[in-house]
mmCIF file of C-alpha atoms in Angstrom:
data_model
loop_
_atom_site.group_PDB
_atom_site.id
_atom_site.type_symbol
_atom_site.label_atom_id
_atom_site.label_comp_id
_atom_site.label_asym_id
_atom_site.label_seq_id
_atom_site.Cartn_x
_atom_site.Cartn_y
_atom_site.Cartn_z
ATOM 1 C CA TYR A 6 -30.807 15.816 25.059
ATOM 2 C CA PRO A 7 -29.733 15.147 21.465
ATOM 3 C CA LEU A 8 -28.932 18.300 19.486
ATOM 4 C CA GLY A 9 -31.825 17.718 17.078
ATOM 5 C CA TRP A 10 -34.244 17.424 19.957
ATOM 6 C CA CYS A 11 -33.062 20.737 21.426
ATOM 7 C CA GLU A 12 -33.585 22.424 18.035
ATOM 8 C CA SER A 13 -37.123 20.981 17.914
ATOM 9 C CA ILE A 14 -37.891 22.475 21.345
ATOM 10 C CA GLU A 15 -36.594 25.848 20.218
ATOM 11 C CA THR A 16 -38.670 25.637 17.009
ATOM 12 C CA LEU A 17 -41.749 24.806 19.091
ATOM 13 C CA ALA A 18 -41.144 27.833 21.315
ATOM 14 C CA GLU A 19 -40.731 30.083 18.240
ATOM 15 C CA CYS A 20 -43.982 28.771 16.802
ATOM 16 C CA GLU A 21 -45.751 29.578 20.010
ATOM 17 C CA GLU A 22 -44.347 33.125 19.870
ATOM 18 C CA ALA A 23 -45.354 33.476 16.201
ATOM 19 C CA CYS A 24 -48.870 32.498 17.157
ATOM 20 C CA GLY A 25 -48.758 35.207 19.784
ATOM 21 C CA ASP A 26 -48.829 32.780 22.692
ATOM 22 C CA LEU A 27 -45.853 34.084 24.640
ATOM 23 C CA HIS A 28 -46.869 32.262 27.800
ATOM 24 C CA ALA A 29 -46.814 28.924 26.002
ATOM 25 C CA ALA A 30 -43.439 29.724 24.464
ATOM 26 C CA LEU A 31 -42.057 30.670 27.917
ATOM 27 C CA ALA A 32 -43.464 27.488 29.430
ATOM 28 C CA VAL A 33 -41.797 25.401 26.729
ATOM 29 C CA ARG A 34 -38.469 27.104 27.374
ATOM 30 C CA LYS A 35 -38.852 26.680 31.160
ATOM 31 C CA ARG A 36 -39.588 22.988 30.812
ATOM 32 C CA HIS A 37 -36.591 22.743 28.496
ATOM 33 C CA ALA A 38 -34.370 24.477 31.053
ATOM 34 C CA VAL A 39 -35.605 22.223 33.888
ATOM 35 C CA ALA A 40 -35.006 19.157 31.761
ATOM 36 C CA LEU A 41 -31.485 20.364 30.943
ATOM 37 C CA ARG A 42 -30.715 20.925 34.640
ATOM 38 C CA GLU A 43 -32.068 17.493 35.513
ATOM 39 C CA MET A 44 -29.955 15.970 32.795
ATOM 40 C CA ALA A 45 -26.896 17.828 34.041
ATOM 41 C CA ASP A 46 -27.547 16.695 37.612
ATOM 42 C CA HIS A 47 -28.061 13.135 36.448
ATOM 43 C CA ALA A 48 -24.830 13.324 34.436
ATOM 44 C CA ASN A 49 -22.966 14.685 37.453
ATOM 45 C CA ARG A 50 -24.382 11.940 39.693
ATOM 46 C CA SER A 51 -23.487 9.312 37.123
ATOM 47 C CA ARG A 52 -19.976 10.712 36.789
ATOM 48 C CA HIS A 53 -19.606 10.783 40.597
ATOM 49 C CA TYR A 54 -20.898 7.210 40.887
ATOM 50 C CA PHE A 55 -18.538 6.123 38.119
ATOM 51 C CA LEU A 56 -15.559 7.749 39.814
ATOM 52 C CA GLU A 57 -16.567 6.331 43.189
ATOM 53 C CA SER A 58 -16.970 2.866 41.634
ATOM 54 C CA GLN A 59 -13.525 3.140 40.055
ATOM 55 C CA TYR A 60 -12.080 4.118 43.435
ATOM 56 C CA ARG A 61 -13.800 1.184 45.120
ATOM 57 C CA LEU A 62 -12.624 -1.190 42.425
ATOM 58 C CA ALA A 63 -9.073 0.118 42.753
ATOM 59 C CA ARG A 64 -9.228 -0.278 46.549
ATOM 60 C CA LEU A 65 -10.643 -3.803 46.276
ATOM 61 C CA ALA A 66 -7.976 -4.668 43.714
ATOM 62 C CA GLY A 67 -5.327 -3.380 46.141
ATOM 63 C CA GLU A 68 -6.811 -5.415 48.991
ATOM 64 C CA ARG A 69 -6.913 -8.457 46.732
ATOM 65 C CA ASP A 70 -3.266 -7.966 45.742
ATOM 66 C CA ARG A 71 -2.241 -7.522 49.386
ATOM 67 C CA ALA A 72 -4.219 -10.614 50.383
ATOM 68 C CA GLN A 73 -2.567 -12.601 47.607
ATOM 69 C CA ALA A 74 0.858 -11.320 48.638
ATOM 70 C CA GLU A 75 0.141 -12.167 52.282
ATOM 71 C CA SER A 76 -1.090 -15.604 51.227
ATOM 72 C CA VAL A 77 2.090 -16.221 49.252
ATOM 73 C CA LEU A 78 4.146 -14.934 52.194
ATOM 74 C CA HIS A 79 2.186 -17.149 54.596
ATOM 75 C CA GLU A 80 2.724 -20.171 52.371
ATOM 76 C CA GLN A 81 6.432 -19.359 52.176
ATOM 77 C CA HIS A 82 6.578 -18.983 55.951
ATOM 78 C CA ALA A 83 4.752 -22.305 56.313
ATOM 79 C CA ARG A 84 7.247 -23.987 53.965
ATOM 80 C CA ASP A 85 10.152 -22.375 55.812
ATOM 81 C CA LEU A 86 8.727 -23.498 59.157
ATOM 82 C CA GLU A 87 8.229 -27.023 57.840
ATOM 83 C CA ALA A 88 11.812 -27.096 56.607
ATOM 84 C CA VAL A 89 13.071 -25.827 59.966
ATOM 85 C CA ASN A 90 11.002 -28.475 61.770
ATOM 86 C CA ARG A 91 12.425 -31.184 59.525
ATOM 87 C CA ARG A 92 15.962 -30.006 60.227
ATOM 88 C CA LEU A 93 15.182 -29.861 63.942
ATOM 89 C CA GLU A 94 13.771 -33.400 63.910
ATOM 90 C CA GLU A 95 16.844 -34.639 62.034
ATOM 91 C CA HIS A 96 19.114 -32.869 64.514
ATOM 92 C CA LEU A 97 17.195 -34.313 67.479
ATOM 93 C CA ALA A 98 17.451 -37.777 65.917
ATOM 94 C CA GLU A 99 21.202 -37.298 65.500
ATOM 95 C CA VAL A 100 21.503 -36.109 69.103
ATOM 96 C CA GLU A 101 19.486 -39.106 70.333
ATOM 97 C CA THR A 102 21.627 -41.485 68.278
ATOM 98 C CA LEU A 103 24.781 -39.868 69.653
ATOM 99 C CA ARG A 104 23.365 -40.054 73.187
ATOM 100 C CA ARG A 105 22.659 -43.777 72.797
ATOM 101 C CA GLU A 106 26.102 -44.351 71.309
ATOM 102 C CA LEU A 107 27.767 -42.463 74.167
ATOM 103 C CA ALA A 108 25.667 -44.343 76.724
ATOM 104 C CA GLU A 109 26.656 -47.625 75.061
ATOM 105 C CA GLN A 110 30.325 -46.602 74.990
ATOM 106 C CA ALA A 111 30.138 -45.684 78.673
ATOM 107 C CA MET A 112 29.057 -49.269 79.386
ATOM 108 C CA ARG A 113 31.621 -50.936 77.121
ATOM 109 C CA ASP A 114 35.182 -51.966 77.828
ATOM 110 C CA ALA A 115 37.300 -50.547 75.021
ATOM 111 C CA LEU A 116 39.830 -53.398 75.012
ATOM 112 C CA THR A 117 37.619 -56.483 75.009
ATOM 113 C CA GLY A 118 34.352 -55.065 73.710
ATOM 114 C CA LEU A 119 32.550 -56.582 76.700
ATOM 115 C CA TYR A 120 30.197 -54.585 78.865
ATOM 116 C CA ASN A 121 31.659 -53.095 82.019
ATOM 117 C CA ARG A 122 30.272 -53.163 85.567
ATOM 118 C CA ARG A 123 28.002 -50.162 84.874
ATOM 119 C CA ARG A 124 25.902 -52.435 82.665
ATOM 120 C CA ILE A 125 25.293 -54.883 85.486
ATOM 121 C CA GLU A 126 24.459 -52.068 87.892
ATOM 122 C CA SER A 127 21.906 -50.675 85.435
ATOM 123 C CA GLU A 128 20.374 -54.087 84.609
ATOM 124 C CA TRP A 129 20.511 -55.818 87.986
ATOM 125 C CA ASP A 130 17.054 -54.930 89.287
ATOM 126 C CA ARG A 131 15.391 -55.893 86.004
ATOM 127 C CA MET A 132 17.251 -59.196 85.718
ATOM 128 C CA ASP A 133 16.512 -60.072 89.337
ATOM 129 C CA ALA A 134 12.803 -59.237 88.914
ATOM 130 C CA ASP A 135 12.612 -61.304 85.709
ATOM 131 C CA ALA A 136 14.262 -64.264 87.422
ATOM 132 C CA VAL A 137 11.852 -64.085 90.380
ATOM 133 C CA ARG A 138 8.887 -63.855 88.004
ATOM 134 C CA ASP A 139 10.091 -66.926 86.094
ATOM 135 C CA GLY A 140 10.828 -68.907 89.249
ATOM 136 C CA ARG A 141 14.581 -68.877 88.668
ATOM 137 C CA ARG A 142 17.617 -67.704 90.646
ATOM 138 C CA LEU A 143 20.355 -65.450 89.366
ATOM 139 C CA CYS A 144 23.949 -66.564 89.773
ATOM 140 C CA VAL A 145 26.962 -64.274 89.940
ATOM 141 C CA ALA A 146 30.410 -65.517 88.997
ATOM 142 C CA MET A 147 33.704 -63.722 89.503
ATOM 143 C CA ILE A 148 36.846 -64.926 87.755
ATOM 144 C CA ASP A 149 40.378 -63.624 88.002
ATOM 145 C CA ILE A 150 43.187 -64.550 85.589
ATOM 146 C CA ASP A 151 45.951 -66.282 87.513
ATOM 147 C CA HIS A 152 49.464 -64.786 87.596
ATOM 148 C CA PHE A 153 48.393 -61.895 85.354
ATOM 149 C CA LYS A 154 50.907 -59.424 86.792
ATOM 150 C CA GLN A 155 53.710 -61.914 86.212
ATOM 151 C CA LEU A 156 52.477 -62.361 82.620
ATOM 152 C CA ASN A 157 52.565 -58.595 82.020
ATOM 153 C CA ASP A 158 56.022 -58.290 83.573
ATOM 154 C CA GLU A 159 57.447 -61.135 81.515
ATOM 155 C CA PHE A 160 55.784 -60.611 78.135
ATOM 156 C CA GLY A 161 54.642 -56.988 78.258
ATOM 157 C CA HIS A 162 51.253 -55.325 78.416
ATOM 158 C CA PRO A 163 50.354 -56.028 74.753
ATOM 159 C CA ALA A 164 50.590 -59.748 75.512
ATOM 160 C CA GLY A 165 48.466 -59.230 78.598
ATOM 161 C CA ASP A 166 45.888 -57.396 76.495
ATOM 162 C CA GLU A 167 45.774 -60.324 74.060
ATOM 163 C CA VAL A 168 45.123 -62.715 76.933
ATOM 164 C CA LEU A 169 42.275 -60.546 78.195
ATOM 165 C CA LYS A 170 40.713 -60.443 74.728
ATOM 166 C CA ARG A 171 41.092 -64.211 74.316
ATOM 167 C CA VAL A 172 39.391 -64.893 77.649
ATOM 168 C CA ALA A 173 36.594 -62.460 76.709
ATOM 169 C CA VAL A 174 35.963 -64.280 73.422
ATOM 170 C CA HIS A 175 35.751 -67.679 75.122
ATOM 171 C CA LEU A 176 33.409 -66.376 77.813
ATOM 172 C CA LEU A 177 31.080 -64.814 75.260
ATOM 173 C CA ARG A 178 30.907 -68.065 73.325
ATOM 174 C CA ALA A 179 30.090 -70.018 76.484
ATOM 175 C CA PHE A 180 27.005 -68.043 77.554
ATOM 176 C CA ARG A 181 23.675 -67.091 76.121
ATOM 177 C CA SER A 182 22.632 -63.582 75.132
ATOM 178 C CA GLU A 183 20.350 -63.294 78.165
ATOM 179 C CA ASP A 184 23.387 -63.675 80.431
ATOM 180 C CA LEU A 185 25.702 -60.736 81.089
ATOM 181 C CA VAL A 186 29.448 -61.170 80.646
ATOM 182 C CA VAL A 187 31.452 -58.115 81.693
ATOM 183 C CA ARG A 188 35.013 -57.090 82.282
ATOM 184 C CA TYR A 189 34.843 -56.090 85.911
ATOM 185 C CA GLY A 190 38.213 -54.400 86.042
ATOM 186 C CA GLY A 191 41.867 -55.279 85.482
ATOM 187 C CA GLU A 192 42.080 -59.033 84.988
ATOM 188 C CA GLU A 193 38.688 -59.688 86.594
ATOM 189 C CA PHE A 194 35.529 -60.726 84.765
ATOM 190 C CA CYS A 195 31.994 -61.051 86.087
ATOM 191 C CA ILE A 196 29.087 -63.088 84.771
ATOM 192 C CA VAL A 197 25.480 -62.606 85.812
ATOM 193 C CA CYS A 198 23.836 -65.814 84.670
ATOM 194 C CA VAL A 199 20.137 -66.468 84.162
ATOM 195 C CA SER A 200 20.283 -69.649 82.100
ATOM 196 C CA LEU A 201 22.254 -71.896 84.519
ATOM 197 C CA ASN A 202 22.115 -72.782 88.191
ATOM 198 C CA GLY A 203 25.137 -72.465 90.458
ATOM 199 C CA VAL A 204 26.588 -75.941 89.854
ATOM 200 C CA GLN A 205 26.033 -75.685 86.097
ATOM 201 C CA LEU A 206 27.656 -72.249 85.996
ATOM 202 C CA ALA A 207 30.722 -73.486 87.866
ATOM 203 C CA ALA A 208 30.988 -76.426 85.452
ATOM 204 C CA ARG A 209 30.644 -74.073 82.476
ATOM 205 C CA LEU A 210 33.497 -71.878 83.744
ATOM 206 C CA ASP A 211 35.664 -74.952 84.255
ATOM 207 C CA ALA A 212 34.919 -75.949 80.651
ATOM 208 C CA VAL A 213 35.915 -72.459 79.458
ATOM 209 C CA MET A 214 39.227 -72.746 81.273
ATOM 210 C CA LYS A 215 39.886 -76.168 79.735
ATOM 211 C CA GLY A 216 38.955 -74.786 76.319
ATOM 212 C CA LEU A 217 41.528 -72.028 76.693
ATOM 213 C CA ALA A 218 44.161 -74.596 77.637
ATOM 214 C CA SER A 219 43.392 -76.811 74.632
ATOM 215 C CA VAL A 220 44.004 -74.095 72.011
ATOM 216 C CA ASP A 221 46.556 -75.261 69.416
ATOM 217 C CA ARG A 222 50.062 -73.973 70.173
ATOM 218 C CA ARG A 223 50.387 -72.663 66.608
ATOM 219 C CA GLU A 224 47.520 -70.216 67.281
ATOM 220 C CA ARG A 225 49.173 -68.826 70.372
ATOM 221 C CA ARG A 226 51.935 -66.297 70.587
ATOM 222 C CA GLY A 227 53.873 -65.453 73.721
ATOM 223 C CA PRO A 228 52.532 -66.729 77.052
ATOM 224 C CA SER A 229 51.062 -70.133 77.756
ATOM 225 C CA PRO A 230 47.278 -70.574 77.816
ATOM 226 C CA PRO A 231 45.727 -68.456 80.563
ATOM 227 C CA ALA A 232 44.177 -70.100 83.590
ATOM 228 C CA PHE A 233 41.870 -68.403 86.012
ATOM 229 C CA SER A 234 40.356 -68.838 89.425
ATOM 230 C CA GLY A 235 36.641 -68.371 89.831
ATOM 231 C CA ALA A 236 33.757 -68.385 92.255
ATOM 232 C CA VAL A 237 29.979 -68.590 91.946
ATOM 233 C CA ALA A 238 27.387 -67.122 94.280
ATOM 234 C CA ILE A 239 23.710 -68.015 93.991
ATOM 235 C CA VAL A 240 21.776 -64.788 94.487
ATOM 236 C CA ARG A 241 19.514 -64.784 97.520
ATOM 237 C CA GLU A 242 16.033 -63.305 97.463
ATOM 238 C CA GLY A 243 16.227 -59.516 97.522
ATOM 239 C CA GLU A 244 20.027 -59.550 97.554
ATOM 240 C CA SER A 245 21.883 -56.618 96.025
ATOM 241 C CA PHE A 246 24.520 -56.978 93.354
ATOM 242 C CA ALA A 247 27.191 -55.643 95.730
ATOM 243 C CA SER A 248 26.324 -58.277 98.320
ATOM 244 C CA ALA A 249 26.390 -61.113 95.776
ATOM 245 C CA VAL A 250 29.756 -59.943 94.420
ATOM 246 C CA GLN A 251 31.170 -59.745 97.936
ATOM 247 C CA ARG A 252 30.193 -63.357 98.617
ATOM 248 C CA ALA A 253 31.641 -64.461 95.270
ATOM 249 C CA ASP A 254 34.856 -62.537 95.995
ATOM 250 C CA THR A 255 35.225 -64.298 99.330
ATOM 251 C CA ALA A 256 34.956 -67.667 97.591
ATOM 252 C CA LEU A 257 37.380 -66.439 94.909
ATOM 253 C CA TYR A 258 40.011 -65.695 97.536
ATOM 254 C CA ARG A 259 39.558 -69.242 98.827
ATOM 255 C CA ALA A 260 40.040 -70.597 95.293
ATOM 256 C CA LYS A 261 43.264 -68.580 94.950
ATOM 257 C CA ALA A 262 44.492 -69.777 98.327
ATOM 258 C CA ALA A 263 43.674 -73.378 97.397
ATOM 259 C CA GLY A 264 46.095 -73.301 94.466
ATOM 260 C CA ARG A 265 44.370 -71.311 91.712
ATOM 261 C CA ALA A 266 42.952 -72.619 88.390
ATOM 262 C CA ARG A 267 39.759 -73.824 90.049
ATOM 263 C CA ILE A 268 36.156 -72.778 90.603
ATOM 264 C CA PHE A 269 34.543 -72.498 94.031
ATOM 265 C CA LEU A 270 30.922 -72.102 95.045
ATOM 266 C CA ALA A 271 30.265 -69.536 97.729
ATOM 267 C CA SER A 272 30.113 -71.342 101.107
ATOM 268 C CA GLU A 273 30.783 -74.667 99.303
ATOM 269 C CA ASP A 274 33.838 -76.931 98.927
ATOM 270 C CA VAL A 275 35.991 -77.182 95.813
ATOM 271 C CA LEU A 276 34.121 -78.738 92.894
#
């Protein structure tokens, strides 16, 4: 109670005593004492509630701060994970690019830039299926540069390499992109042709050989224009690449035996 109010209670009790009513004075003082105890209890409860509220607020503030810190940490982890994923994707892309480059290199002849026989082996089934679907027949041609060993012995391997590259360039120019022109090995080349039939392919190879021979002398260095022997096999239904090459090779040997610089059809006479 306010101090003035307490003094008023005491004055009231003294008045009761002065009037000779001691019981009334005692009752006033008892009620005053009870009121004071109730006020003290209320003050204690309020103080306890206040302290408990402060504790709860402090705990909630701590939980909030921890939650915020964990949120920031989670966001940082998410950003770090995203960055790691980006780097991983970039690395995987680099690995895939390298894998494709290595696979391409494995199918390329380093000297001429042509595909090698692995390319035909990997593409044969697809090309054969496409030809059957389109109602066409694949043709396989084998050509072998004539007197190549003699050329190497007389002019050296660099000259032989130049001849191989020159033949490769002329063959690439003569065929369409859907056809496969490969260096089969050594001085041998192989063509898997989709765009021409057997007779047309043989004629095209003969034209390539004539084109090589007609190159201006001033553009040539070293050996004379290369000539080659060749053979064409028309692929039979369901025939493997190995079987078609074997038939073309047999005709190629006949072309060599017949005097070289000519194109034979498998199981056919000289064109």
